[in-house]
Coordinates of C-alpha atoms and ligand atoms in Angstrom, one line a residue:
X1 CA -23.0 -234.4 143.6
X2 CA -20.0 -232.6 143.7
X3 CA -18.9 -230.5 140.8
X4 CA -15.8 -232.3 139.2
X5 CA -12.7 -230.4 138.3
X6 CA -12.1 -230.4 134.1
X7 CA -8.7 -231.8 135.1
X8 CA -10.2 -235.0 136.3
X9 CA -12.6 -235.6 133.8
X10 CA -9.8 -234.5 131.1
X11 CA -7.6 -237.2 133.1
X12 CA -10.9 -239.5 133.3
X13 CA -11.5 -239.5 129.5
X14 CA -7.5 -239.6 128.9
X15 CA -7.4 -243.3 131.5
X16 CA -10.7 -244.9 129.3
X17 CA -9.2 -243.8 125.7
X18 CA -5.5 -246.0 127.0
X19 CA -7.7 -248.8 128.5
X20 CA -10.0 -248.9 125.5
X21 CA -7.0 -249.2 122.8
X22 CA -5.2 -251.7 125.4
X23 CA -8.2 -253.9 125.8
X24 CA -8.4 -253.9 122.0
X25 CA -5.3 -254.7 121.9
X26 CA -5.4 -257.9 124.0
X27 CA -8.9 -258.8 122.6
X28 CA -6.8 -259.1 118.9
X29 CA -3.8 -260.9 120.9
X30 CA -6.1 -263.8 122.8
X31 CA -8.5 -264.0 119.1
X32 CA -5.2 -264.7 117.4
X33 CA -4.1 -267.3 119.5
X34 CA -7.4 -268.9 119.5
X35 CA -7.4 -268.7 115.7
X36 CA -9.9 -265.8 115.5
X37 CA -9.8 -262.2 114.9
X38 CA -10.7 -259.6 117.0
X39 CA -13.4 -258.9 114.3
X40 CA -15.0 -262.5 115.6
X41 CA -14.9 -261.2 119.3
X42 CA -18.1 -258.5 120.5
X43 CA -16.4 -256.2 123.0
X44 CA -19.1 -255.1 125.8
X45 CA -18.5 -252.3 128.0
X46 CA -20.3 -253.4 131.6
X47 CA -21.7 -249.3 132.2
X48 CA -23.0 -249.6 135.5
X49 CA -22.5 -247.1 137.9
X50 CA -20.8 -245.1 134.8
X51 CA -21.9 -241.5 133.9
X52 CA -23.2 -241.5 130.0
X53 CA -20.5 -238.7 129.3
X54 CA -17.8 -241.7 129.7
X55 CA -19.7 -244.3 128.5
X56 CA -20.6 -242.2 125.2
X57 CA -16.8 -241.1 125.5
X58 CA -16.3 -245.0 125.0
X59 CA -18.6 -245.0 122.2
X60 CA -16.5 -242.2 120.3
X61 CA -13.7 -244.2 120.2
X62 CA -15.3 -247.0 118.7
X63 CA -17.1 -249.4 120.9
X64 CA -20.6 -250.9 120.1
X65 CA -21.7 -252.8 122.9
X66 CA -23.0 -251.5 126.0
X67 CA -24.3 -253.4 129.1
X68 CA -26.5 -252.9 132.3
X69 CA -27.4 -254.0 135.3
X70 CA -30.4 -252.4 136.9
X71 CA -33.5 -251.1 135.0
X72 CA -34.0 -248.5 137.3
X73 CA -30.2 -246.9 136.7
X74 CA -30.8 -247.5 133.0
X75 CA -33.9 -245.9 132.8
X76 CA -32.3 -243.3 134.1
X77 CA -29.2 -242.9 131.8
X78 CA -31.2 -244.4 129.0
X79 CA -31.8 -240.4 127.1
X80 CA -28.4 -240.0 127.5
X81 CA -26.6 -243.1 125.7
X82 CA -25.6 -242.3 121.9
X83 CA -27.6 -245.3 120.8
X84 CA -26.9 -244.8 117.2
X85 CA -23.4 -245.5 117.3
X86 CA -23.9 -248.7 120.0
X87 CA -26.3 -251.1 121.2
X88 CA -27.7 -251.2 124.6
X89 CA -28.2 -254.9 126.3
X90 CA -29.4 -255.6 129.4
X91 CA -26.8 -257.9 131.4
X92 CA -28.2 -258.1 135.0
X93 CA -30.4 -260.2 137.2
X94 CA -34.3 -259.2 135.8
X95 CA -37.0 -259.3 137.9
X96 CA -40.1 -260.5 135.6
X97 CA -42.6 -257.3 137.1
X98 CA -39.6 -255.0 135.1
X99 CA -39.5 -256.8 131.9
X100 CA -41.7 -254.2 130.2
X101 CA -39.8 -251.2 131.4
X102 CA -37.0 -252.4 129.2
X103 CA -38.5 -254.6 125.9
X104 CA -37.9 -252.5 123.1
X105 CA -35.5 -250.3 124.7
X106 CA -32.5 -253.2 124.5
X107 CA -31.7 -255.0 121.7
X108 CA -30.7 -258.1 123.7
X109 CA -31.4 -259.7 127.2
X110 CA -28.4 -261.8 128.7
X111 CA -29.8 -262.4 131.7
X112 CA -32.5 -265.0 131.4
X113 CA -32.4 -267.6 133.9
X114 CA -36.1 -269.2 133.9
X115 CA -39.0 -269.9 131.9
X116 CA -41.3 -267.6 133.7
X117 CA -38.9 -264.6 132.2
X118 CA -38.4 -265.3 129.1
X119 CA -42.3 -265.9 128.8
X120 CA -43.0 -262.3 130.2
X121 CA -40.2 -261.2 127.8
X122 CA -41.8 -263.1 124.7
X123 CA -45.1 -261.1 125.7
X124 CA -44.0 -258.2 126.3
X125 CA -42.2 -258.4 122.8
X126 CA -45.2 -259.1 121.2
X127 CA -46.7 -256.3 122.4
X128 CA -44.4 -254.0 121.7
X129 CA -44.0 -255.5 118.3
X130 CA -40.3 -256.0 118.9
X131 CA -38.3 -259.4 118.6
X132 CA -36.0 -259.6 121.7
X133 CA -32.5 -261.6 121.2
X134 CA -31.9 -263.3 124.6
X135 CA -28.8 -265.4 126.3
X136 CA -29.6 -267.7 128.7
X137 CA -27.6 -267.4 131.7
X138 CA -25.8 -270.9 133.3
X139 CA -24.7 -271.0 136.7
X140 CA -21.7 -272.7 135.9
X141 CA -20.1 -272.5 139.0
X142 CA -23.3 -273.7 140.8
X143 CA -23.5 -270.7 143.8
X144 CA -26.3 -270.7 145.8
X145 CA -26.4 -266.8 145.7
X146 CA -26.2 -266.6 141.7
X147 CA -28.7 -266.8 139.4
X148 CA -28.6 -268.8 136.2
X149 CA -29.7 -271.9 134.7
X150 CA -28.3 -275.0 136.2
X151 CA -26.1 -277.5 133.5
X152 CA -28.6 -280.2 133.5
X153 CA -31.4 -278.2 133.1
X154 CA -30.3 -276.2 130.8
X155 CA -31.8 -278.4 127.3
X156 CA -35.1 -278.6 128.5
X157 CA -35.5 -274.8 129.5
X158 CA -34.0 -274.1 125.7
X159 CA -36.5 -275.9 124.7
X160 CA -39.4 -274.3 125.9
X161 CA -38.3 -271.6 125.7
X162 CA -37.4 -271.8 121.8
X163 CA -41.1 -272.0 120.8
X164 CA -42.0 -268.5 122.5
X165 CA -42.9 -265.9 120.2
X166 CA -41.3 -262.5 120.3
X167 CA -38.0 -263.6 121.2
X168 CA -34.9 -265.5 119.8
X169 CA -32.2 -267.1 122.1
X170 CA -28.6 -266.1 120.5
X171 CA -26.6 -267.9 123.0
X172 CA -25.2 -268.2 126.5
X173 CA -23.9 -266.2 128.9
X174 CA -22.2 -266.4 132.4
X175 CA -20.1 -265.0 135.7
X176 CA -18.3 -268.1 137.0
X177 CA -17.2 -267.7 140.3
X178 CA -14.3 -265.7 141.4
X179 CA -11.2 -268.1 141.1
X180 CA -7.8 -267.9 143.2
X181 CA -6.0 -269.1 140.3
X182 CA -6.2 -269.2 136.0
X183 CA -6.3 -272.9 136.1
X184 CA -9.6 -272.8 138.1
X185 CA -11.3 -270.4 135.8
X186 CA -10.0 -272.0 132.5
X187 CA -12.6 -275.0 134.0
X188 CA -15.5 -272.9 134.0
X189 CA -15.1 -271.0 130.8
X190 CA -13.8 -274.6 129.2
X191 CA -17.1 -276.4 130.7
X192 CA -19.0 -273.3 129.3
X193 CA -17.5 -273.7 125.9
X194 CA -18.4 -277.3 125.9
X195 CA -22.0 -276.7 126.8
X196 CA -22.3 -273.9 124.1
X197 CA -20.6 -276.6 121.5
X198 CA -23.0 -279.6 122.3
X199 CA -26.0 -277.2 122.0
X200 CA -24.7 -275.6 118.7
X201 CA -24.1 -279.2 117.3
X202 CA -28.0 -280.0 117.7
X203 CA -29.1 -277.6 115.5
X204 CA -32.2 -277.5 117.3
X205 CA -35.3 -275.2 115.4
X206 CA -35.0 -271.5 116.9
X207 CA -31.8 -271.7 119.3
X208 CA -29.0 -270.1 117.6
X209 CA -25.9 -270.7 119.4
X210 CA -24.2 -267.4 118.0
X211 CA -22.6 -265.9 121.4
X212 CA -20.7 -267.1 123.9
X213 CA -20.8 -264.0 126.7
X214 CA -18.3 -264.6 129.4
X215 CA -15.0 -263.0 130.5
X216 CA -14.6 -259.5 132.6
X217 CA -11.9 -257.4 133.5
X218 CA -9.4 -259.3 135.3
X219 CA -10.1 -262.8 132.9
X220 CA -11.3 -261.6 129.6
X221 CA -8.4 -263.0 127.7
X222 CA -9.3 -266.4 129.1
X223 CA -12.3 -266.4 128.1
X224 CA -11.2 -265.5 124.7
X225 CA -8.7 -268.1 124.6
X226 CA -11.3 -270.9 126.0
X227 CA -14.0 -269.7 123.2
X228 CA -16.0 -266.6 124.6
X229 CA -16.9 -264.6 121.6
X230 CA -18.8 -262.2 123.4
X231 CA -17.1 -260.7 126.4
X232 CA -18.1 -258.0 129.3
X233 CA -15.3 -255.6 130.5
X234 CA -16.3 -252.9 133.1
X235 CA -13.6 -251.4 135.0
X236 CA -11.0 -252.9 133.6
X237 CA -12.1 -249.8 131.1
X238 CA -14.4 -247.1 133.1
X239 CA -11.6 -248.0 136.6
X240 CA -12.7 -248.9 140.0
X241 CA -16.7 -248.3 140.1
X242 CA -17.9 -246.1 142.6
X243 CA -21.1 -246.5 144.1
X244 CA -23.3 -243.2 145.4
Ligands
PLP301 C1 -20.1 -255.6 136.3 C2 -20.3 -256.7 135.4 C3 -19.3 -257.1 134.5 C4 -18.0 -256.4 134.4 O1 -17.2 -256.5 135.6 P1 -15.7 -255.9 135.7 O2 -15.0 -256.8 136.6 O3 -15.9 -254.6 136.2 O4 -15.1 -256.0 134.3 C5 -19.6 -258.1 133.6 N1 -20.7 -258.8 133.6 C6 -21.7 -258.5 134.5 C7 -22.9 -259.3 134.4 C8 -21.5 -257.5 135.4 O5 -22.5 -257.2 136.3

């Protein structure tokens, strides 16, 4: 890798401390207008392909949350994060063989789209004497190339999956397709909202309806305005991601 200048990184941490007060400040503008306060909405940062410096950078400035996608690059950061200032969830598709390389390193799993998952997740929990919280993901825009639970099958896998040990499901999450326009993603994070309502209003034993994780850079505020309490902002606060 090539050395960077301390000019760009100066300018680097200068770009992520305007976008992180900026973000903060929309996050208390959309809670407002949804009769919240920004104190009801969990700010994520989405770190992948992000250097710890900057994420920790993040951290300093006060953010809590932090998300990644791939065990392999979290593994690898994972000495690096300033985990006593933030938490560290796990927010990408999981293969089950990898489950154990993360339990007990992430305090919550967003990710879960099948049974088979959470039940490798619920033993590996056990075994590492841990309690995992989890989100089940819904593939609310139905893609054949996404993972996450579909609509209708969403109350049944809830329900087995509730009587796991080692594991408690907090919520829902979700990346609705990209939309051309507001008005097409307002459906998804509205049909999202309604899901996450109807399965809060059962009050079913061991499903605790307590986030709603949707919303990234460019649609955040959406989110926030159709009911996300949880939302996952990556570039729109680290910049353009570059893979190596
Ligand atoms: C990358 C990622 C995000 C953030 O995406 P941005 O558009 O960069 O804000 C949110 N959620 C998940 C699951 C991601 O993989």
């Amino acid at each position: 890798m090539m050395e960077k200048s301390s000019t760009e990184q100066a300018r680097r941490f200068d770009d992520i401390k305007a976008n992180y007060y900026e973000i903060c400040e929309n996050i208390e503008k959309a809670a407002a207008e949804s009769g919240r306060s920004a104190n009801d909405i969990t700010f994520l940062a989405a770190t992948k392909t992000v250097e710890p410096e900057f994420i920790n950078y993040a951290v300093s400035l006060g953010l809590k949350y932090i998300g990644e996608n791939k065990v392999q690059e979290m593994l690898t950061k994972y000495d690096e994060y300033d985990l006593d200032n933030s938490q560290l969830h796990f927010i990408g598709h999981l293969q089950t063989n990898k489950v154990r390389q993360i339990v007990g390193k992430v305090s919550m799993i967003q990710s879960v789209d099948s049974l088979k998952l959470a039940q490798e997740i619920s033993k590996q929990s056990l075994k590492n004497n841990v309690a995992t919280d989890i989100l089940l993901e819904v593939n609310v825009g139905r893609e054949e190339n996404k993972s996450g639970v579909l609509e209708e099958n969403l109350e049944e896998i809830l329900e087995k999956i509730s009587v796991l040990e080692g594991l408690r499901i907090r919520g829902l999450m979700s990346v609705p397709p990209i939309c051309d326009s507001k008005q097409e993603i307002f459906k998804f994070f509205d049909k999202m909202y309604k899901l996450f309502i109807d399965i809060s209003s059962k009050k079913s034993d061991n499903i605790y309806m307590d986030y709603l994780s949707m919303g990234m850079s460019d649609d955040y505020m959406e989110a926030i305005l159709s009911g996300a309490n949880m939302i996952r902002v990556g570039s729109g606060l680290f910049g353009a991601r570059i893979y190596r």
